[in-house]
Amino acid sequence: MATVFIDGSQGTTGLRIERRLRERPGIQLLSPAPDERKDLQARVRLARQADVTILCLPDDASRELVDALGPQEGRVIDASSAHRTDERFVYGFVELKREQARRIAQSRRVSVPGCHAGGCVALARPLVKGGALAADAPLSFTSLTGYSGGGKKMIADYQRLGRDPALGAPRPYALGQQHKHLPEVVRYAGLSVAPVFLPVVVDVYSGMLVCLPLPTGIMRRAFTPEELTDLYRVFYEGQPLIRVLDPNPETSLDSMKLSGEDGMELFVTGNAERVAAWARFDNLGKGASGAALACLNLMLGRPLTEGLTLWNRKGE
């Protein structure tokens, strides 16, 4: 029986992780007493006791617990953005490189990728490592996300009766180009300069669609959609959480197609002159709770896909 402590189980990601783990055999959830949920020392005791602690907290609260716990105590998966570029933490994107799953399994500190960042890294890293893009290429990403990525307040705003009619339209945000996911995109995609990043909230609960335009001028040479697809297939060969589709798989794209699932689809659209690469997944699945649970499986010595929903099937 493995013991897991979810610190911050009242938030959107924490609630989803807790609900999913309660359905899993062989998992015992540890919880503080109701009057100790904000008691740092009580939470540290549970983190020391648990086989793995999952932090679903604001950044400052995550830093506080990690610092109080000490470097050699407990095993932590942090779903906040507090430690994503921290040298003490292994980045929890299983597909980052061949040895990443082993590194996560052996680590005491793992940081779950940001939802937007996971799509950006998934698209750019294979092209940089495969020689199609230079590290200093002037990239830009557009990312559509369901409103659940904004947490409880944004969910309440969108679901409230008599809500602001403007919420029905797409809403670009972080227009000052200081989005908190940019540092991890630069680091883990292998870039030397930050891309232009345009996140957009749309009026759906969950789902994410990230686009990387690839005009010929920013690539080392002209690549056809088929050639880029082959680069992705080589990079992600044998990775069960990512599947690479044939080029131009659909005439229009549904950002909600993988809502409720834990995998990611990658594909290329366009023609020999103009192409774009896409990542489609669930901002609450592969972009949050699903990514955390995949890391948990590795750290507990369980199969990577155990308890995950992939391609409309739940892993055993």
Coordinates of C-alpha atoms in Angstrom, one line a residue:
M1 CA 0.0 0.0 0.0
A2 CA 1.5 3.3 -1.1
T3 CA 0.7 6.5 0.9
V4 CA 0.1 9.8 -0.8
F5 CA -0.5 13.2 0.7
I6 CA -2.1 15.9 -1.5
D7 CA -1.3 19.3 0.0
G8 CA -3.8 21.7 -1.5
S9 CA -6.6 19.2 -2.4
Q10 CA -9.2 21.9 -2.4
G11 CA -8.0 23.5 -5.6
T12 CA -9.0 22.5 -9.2
T13 CA -5.9 20.3 -9.8
G14 CA -5.9 18.9 -6.2
L15 CA -9.5 17.9 -6.3
R16 CA -9.1 16.1 -9.6
I17 CA -6.0 14.2 -8.4
E18 CA -7.7 13.3 -5.1
R19 CA -10.8 12.0 -6.9
R20 CA -8.8 9.9 -9.3
L21 CA -6.6 8.4 -6.6
R22 CA -9.5 7.4 -4.4
E23 CA -10.5 5.1 -7.3
R24 CA -7.1 3.5 -7.4
P25 CA -6.4 0.2 -5.5
G26 CA -3.2 0.2 -3.5
I27 CA -3.3 3.9 -2.7
Q28 CA -3.9 5.3 0.8
L29 CA -4.5 9.1 0.9
L30 CA -3.2 10.9 4.0
S31 CA -5.0 14.1 5.1
P32 CA -4.5 16.7 7.8
A33 CA -7.2 17.3 10.4
P34 CA -9.6 20.1 9.2
D35 CA -8.0 22.6 11.6
E36 CA -4.5 21.7 10.4
R37 CA -4.9 22.3 6.7
K38 CA -2.9 25.6 7.0
D39 CA -0.6 24.4 9.7
L40 CA 2.8 24.2 8.2
Q41 CA 4.3 21.8 10.7
A42 CA 1.3 19.4 10.5
R43 CA 1.7 19.3 6.7
V44 CA 5.4 18.8 6.9
R45 CA 4.8 15.8 9.2
L46 CA 2.5 14.3 6.6
A47 CA 5.0 15.0 3.8
R48 CA 7.6 13.1 5.8
Q49 CA 5.3 10.2 6.4
A50 CA 3.9 9.8 2.9
D51 CA 5.6 7.9 0.2
V52 CA 5.0 10.8 -2.1
T53 CA 3.5 14.3 -1.5
I54 CA 1.8 16.2 -4.3
L55 CA 1.7 19.9 -3.9
C56 CA -1.3 21.7 -5.5
L57 CA -0.6 25.1 -3.8
P58 CA 0.2 28.7 -4.8
D59 CA 3.8 29.2 -5.5
D60 CA 4.8 30.8 -2.2
A61 CA 3.1 28.0 -0.2
S62 CA 4.9 25.4 -2.3
R63 CA 8.3 27.0 -1.6
E64 CA 7.5 27.3 2.1
L65 CA 6.7 23.6 2.5
V66 CA 9.7 22.4 0.3
D67 CA 12.1 24.6 2.3
A68 CA 10.6 23.4 5.6
L69 CA 10.9 19.8 4.6
G70 CA 14.6 19.9 3.8
P71 CA 16.4 18.4 0.8
Q72 CA 16.6 14.8 1.9
E73 CA 13.2 14.4 3.5
G74 CA 10.1 13.1 1.7
R75 CA 9.4 12.8 -2.0
V76 CA 7.6 15.7 -3.6
I77 CA 5.7 16.3 -6.9
D78 CA 5.0 20.1 -7.2
A79 CA 2.2 21.0 -9.5
S80 CA 2.8 24.7 -9.0
S81 CA 5.1 26.9 -11.1
A82 CA 7.5 27.5 -8.1
H83 CA 10.2 25.0 -9.0
R84 CA 10.0 24.3 -12.7
T85 CA 13.4 25.7 -13.4
D86 CA 14.9 24.8 -10.0
E87 CA 18.0 22.7 -10.3
R88 CA 16.8 20.6 -7.3
F89 CA 13.8 19.4 -9.2
V90 CA 13.5 17.1 -12.2
Y91 CA 11.1 18.4 -14.9
G92 CA 8.1 16.1 -15.0
F93 CA 7.7 16.0 -18.8
V94 CA 8.2 12.3 -19.2
E95 CA 8.9 12.6 -22.9
L96 CA 11.7 15.3 -22.6
K97 CA 14.4 12.7 -23.4
R98 CA 14.9 9.0 -23.3
E99 CA 16.2 8.9 -19.7
Q100 CA 13.6 11.3 -18.3
A101 CA 11.2 8.6 -17.0
R102 CA 14.1 7.0 -15.1
R103 CA 15.2 10.3 -13.7
I104 CA 11.6 11.0 -12.5
A105 CA 11.3 7.6 -11.0
Q106 CA 14.5 8.0 -8.9
S107 CA 14.0 11.7 -7.9
R108 CA 13.0 13.1 -4.6
R109 CA 11.8 16.3 -6.2
V110 CA 9.7 16.6 -9.4
S111 CA 8.0 19.6 -10.9
V112 CA 4.9 19.2 -13.1
P113 CA 5.1 21.2 -16.4
G114 CA 2.8 24.1 -16.9
C115 CA -0.1 23.4 -19.2
H116 CA 0.8 25.8 -22.0
A117 CA 4.5 25.0 -21.5
G118 CA 4.0 21.3 -22.0
G119 CA 2.5 21.9 -25.5
C120 CA 5.2 24.4 -26.4
V121 CA 8.1 22.1 -25.3
A122 CA 6.5 19.1 -27.0
L123 CA 6.4 21.0 -30.3
A124 CA 9.7 22.9 -30.2
R125 CA 12.2 20.5 -28.5
P126 CA 12.2 17.8 -31.2
L127 CA 12.8 20.4 -33.9
V128 CA 15.7 22.0 -32.1
K129 CA 17.2 18.7 -31.2
G130 CA 16.6 17.3 -34.7
G131 CA 18.3 20.3 -36.4
A132 CA 15.2 21.8 -38.0
L133 CA 15.3 24.9 -35.8
A134 CA 18.2 26.9 -34.4
A135 CA 18.1 27.6 -30.6
D136 CA 17.8 31.3 -31.3
A137 CA 15.0 31.0 -33.9
P138 CA 12.3 33.7 -33.5
L139 CA 9.4 31.5 -32.5
S140 CA 5.9 32.3 -31.6
F141 CA 3.2 30.2 -30.0
T142 CA -0.6 30.6 -29.8
S143 CA -2.3 28.5 -27.1
L144 CA -6.1 28.1 -26.7
T145 CA -7.1 26.9 -23.2
G146 CA -10.3 26.1 -21.5
Y147 CA -11.2 28.4 -18.6
S148 CA -10.6 25.7 -15.9
G149 CA -6.9 26.5 -16.2
G150 CA -7.6 29.8 -14.4
G151 CA -8.7 28.1 -11.2
K152 CA -11.8 28.4 -9.0
K153 CA -12.4 32.1 -9.5
M154 CA -12.2 32.0 -13.3
I155 CA -14.4 28.9 -13.3
A156 CA -17.0 30.6 -11.1
D157 CA -16.9 33.7 -13.4
Y158 CA -17.6 31.7 -16.5
Q159 CA -20.3 29.5 -14.9
R160 CA -22.1 32.2 -13.0
L161 CA -25.7 32.9 -14.1
G162 CA -25.9 36.4 -15.6
R163 CA -22.2 36.4 -16.3
D164 CA -20.5 39.1 -18.4
P165 CA -21.4 38.5 -22.1
A166 CA -17.8 39.3 -23.0
L167 CA -16.7 36.0 -21.6
G168 CA -18.3 34.3 -24.6
A169 CA -15.5 35.6 -26.8
P170 CA -11.9 34.4 -26.9
R171 CA -9.8 36.4 -24.5
P172 CA -6.0 36.8 -25.2
Y173 CA -4.1 37.6 -22.0
A174 CA -0.6 38.0 -20.6
L175 CA -0.1 40.5 -23.3
G176 CA 3.1 42.0 -21.7
Q177 CA 5.0 38.8 -22.8
Q178 CA 5.8 38.0 -19.1
H179 CA 3.8 34.8 -18.8
K180 CA 5.2 32.6 -16.0
H181 CA 5.5 29.5 -18.3
L182 CA 8.1 31.2 -20.6
P183 CA 11.2 30.4 -18.5
E184 CA 10.5 26.6 -18.6
V185 CA 9.7 26.8 -22.3
V186 CA 13.1 28.4 -23.0
R187 CA 14.9 26.0 -20.8
Y188 CA 13.3 22.7 -21.8
A189 CA 12.7 23.4 -25.4
G190 CA 16.4 24.1 -25.8
L191 CA 15.9 27.7 -26.8
S192 CA 18.3 30.6 -26.2
V193 CA 15.7 33.3 -26.7
A194 CA 12.1 33.5 -25.4
P195 CA 9.4 33.1 -28.0
V196 CA 6.4 35.4 -28.5
F197 CA 3.6 33.7 -26.6
L198 CA -0.1 34.4 -27.0
P199 CA -2.3 32.4 -24.6
V200 CA -6.1 32.7 -25.2
V201 CA -8.9 31.7 -22.9
V202 CA -11.9 30.3 -24.7
D203 CA -15.4 29.6 -23.5
V204 CA -15.1 25.8 -22.9
Y205 CA -14.3 24.1 -19.6
S206 CA -11.2 22.2 -20.6
G207 CA -9.1 21.4 -23.6
M208 CA -5.9 22.9 -25.0
L209 CA -4.6 23.5 -28.5
V210 CA -1.1 25.0 -29.0
C211 CA 0.1 26.2 -32.4
L212 CA 3.7 26.7 -33.5
P213 CA 3.8 28.5 -36.9
L214 CA 6.9 27.3 -38.9
P215 CA 7.5 29.7 -41.8
T216 CA 10.4 28.7 -44.0
G217 CA 12.5 31.7 -42.9
I218 CA 12.9 30.5 -39.3
M219 CA 13.8 27.0 -40.2
R220 CA 17.3 25.8 -41.2
R221 CA 15.8 24.8 -44.6
A222 CA 12.4 24.2 -46.1
F223 CA 10.6 21.1 -44.5
T224 CA 7.5 19.5 -45.8
P225 CA 4.7 18.5 -43.4
E226 CA 5.7 14.9 -43.9
E227 CA 9.3 15.5 -43.0
L228 CA 8.4 17.4 -39.8
T229 CA 6.0 14.6 -38.9
D230 CA 8.8 12.1 -39.3
L231 CA 11.0 14.2 -36.9
Y232 CA 8.2 14.1 -34.3
R233 CA 7.7 10.3 -34.8
V234 CA 11.3 9.5 -34.3
F235 CA 11.6 11.7 -31.2
Y236 CA 8.4 10.3 -29.5
E237 CA 8.8 6.7 -30.6
G238 CA 7.6 4.4 -27.9
Q239 CA 6.1 7.1 -25.8
P240 CA 2.5 6.0 -24.8
L241 CA 1.3 9.4 -23.7
I242 CA 2.0 11.1 -27.0
R243 CA 0.8 10.1 -30.5
V244 CA 1.8 11.7 -33.7
L245 CA -0.9 12.0 -36.3
D246 CA -0.5 12.1 -40.1
P247 CA -0.2 15.6 -41.6
N248 CA -3.4 17.6 -42.0
P249 CA -5.6 15.1 -40.0
E250 CA -8.7 17.3 -40.0
T251 CA -10.2 20.2 -42.0
S252 CA -10.9 22.1 -38.8
L253 CA -9.5 21.6 -35.3
D254 CA -11.5 20.9 -32.1
S255 CA -9.5 22.1 -29.1
M256 CA -11.8 20.0 -26.8
K257 CA -11.2 16.6 -28.6
L258 CA -9.0 15.3 -25.8
S259 CA -10.9 16.9 -22.9
G260 CA -11.0 14.4 -20.0
E261 CA -8.0 12.5 -21.3
D262 CA -4.3 12.3 -20.3
G263 CA -2.5 12.0 -23.6
M264 CA -1.3 14.5 -26.2
E265 CA -1.7 14.5 -30.0
L266 CA 0.9 16.2 -32.2
F267 CA 0.4 16.9 -35.9
V268 CA 1.5 19.2 -38.7
T269 CA -0.7 21.1 -41.1
G270 CA 0.0 23.1 -44.2
N271 CA 1.9 22.4 -47.4
A272 CA 5.4 22.5 -48.8
E273 CA 5.5 26.3 -48.6
R274 CA 3.7 27.1 -45.2
V275 CA 3.4 24.8 -42.3
A276 CA 2.4 24.9 -38.6
A277 CA 2.8 22.3 -35.8
W278 CA 0.1 21.6 -33.2
A279 CA -0.2 20.0 -29.8
R280 CA -3.7 19.0 -28.6
F281 CA -4.4 17.8 -25.0
D282 CA -6.4 18.6 -21.9
N283 CA -5.2 21.4 -19.8
L284 CA -6.4 19.5 -16.7
G285 CA -5.1 16.1 -18.0
K286 CA -1.7 16.0 -19.7
G287 CA -1.5 19.7 -18.7
A288 CA -2.0 19.1 -14.9
S289 CA -3.5 16.2 -13.0
G290 CA -2.6 13.6 -15.7
A291 CA 1.0 14.7 -15.8
A292 CA 1.2 14.6 -12.0
L293 CA -0.2 11.1 -11.9
A294 CA 2.1 9.9 -14.6
C295 CA 5.0 11.1 -12.4
L296 CA 3.5 9.6 -9.3
N297 CA 3.3 6.2 -11.1
L298 CA 7.0 6.3 -12.0
M299 CA 8.0 7.4 -8.4
L300 CA 5.9 4.5 -6.9
G301 CA 7.3 2.0 -9.3
R302 CA 3.9 1.5 -11.1
P303 CA 3.3 1.3 -14.8
L304 CA 3.4 4.8 -16.4
T305 CA -0.1 4.6 -17.7
E306 CA -1.8 3.1 -14.6
G307 CA -5.1 4.9 -13.9
L308 CA -4.7 7.3 -16.8
T309 CA -7.2 7.8 -19.6
L310 CA -5.6 7.5 -23.0
W311 CA -7.4 7.5 -26.3
N312 CA -10.8 6.9 -24.6
R313 CA -9.5 4.0 -22.6
K314 CA -8.5 3.9 -18.9
G315 CA -5.1 2.3 -18.1
E316 CA -5.0 -0.7 -15.8

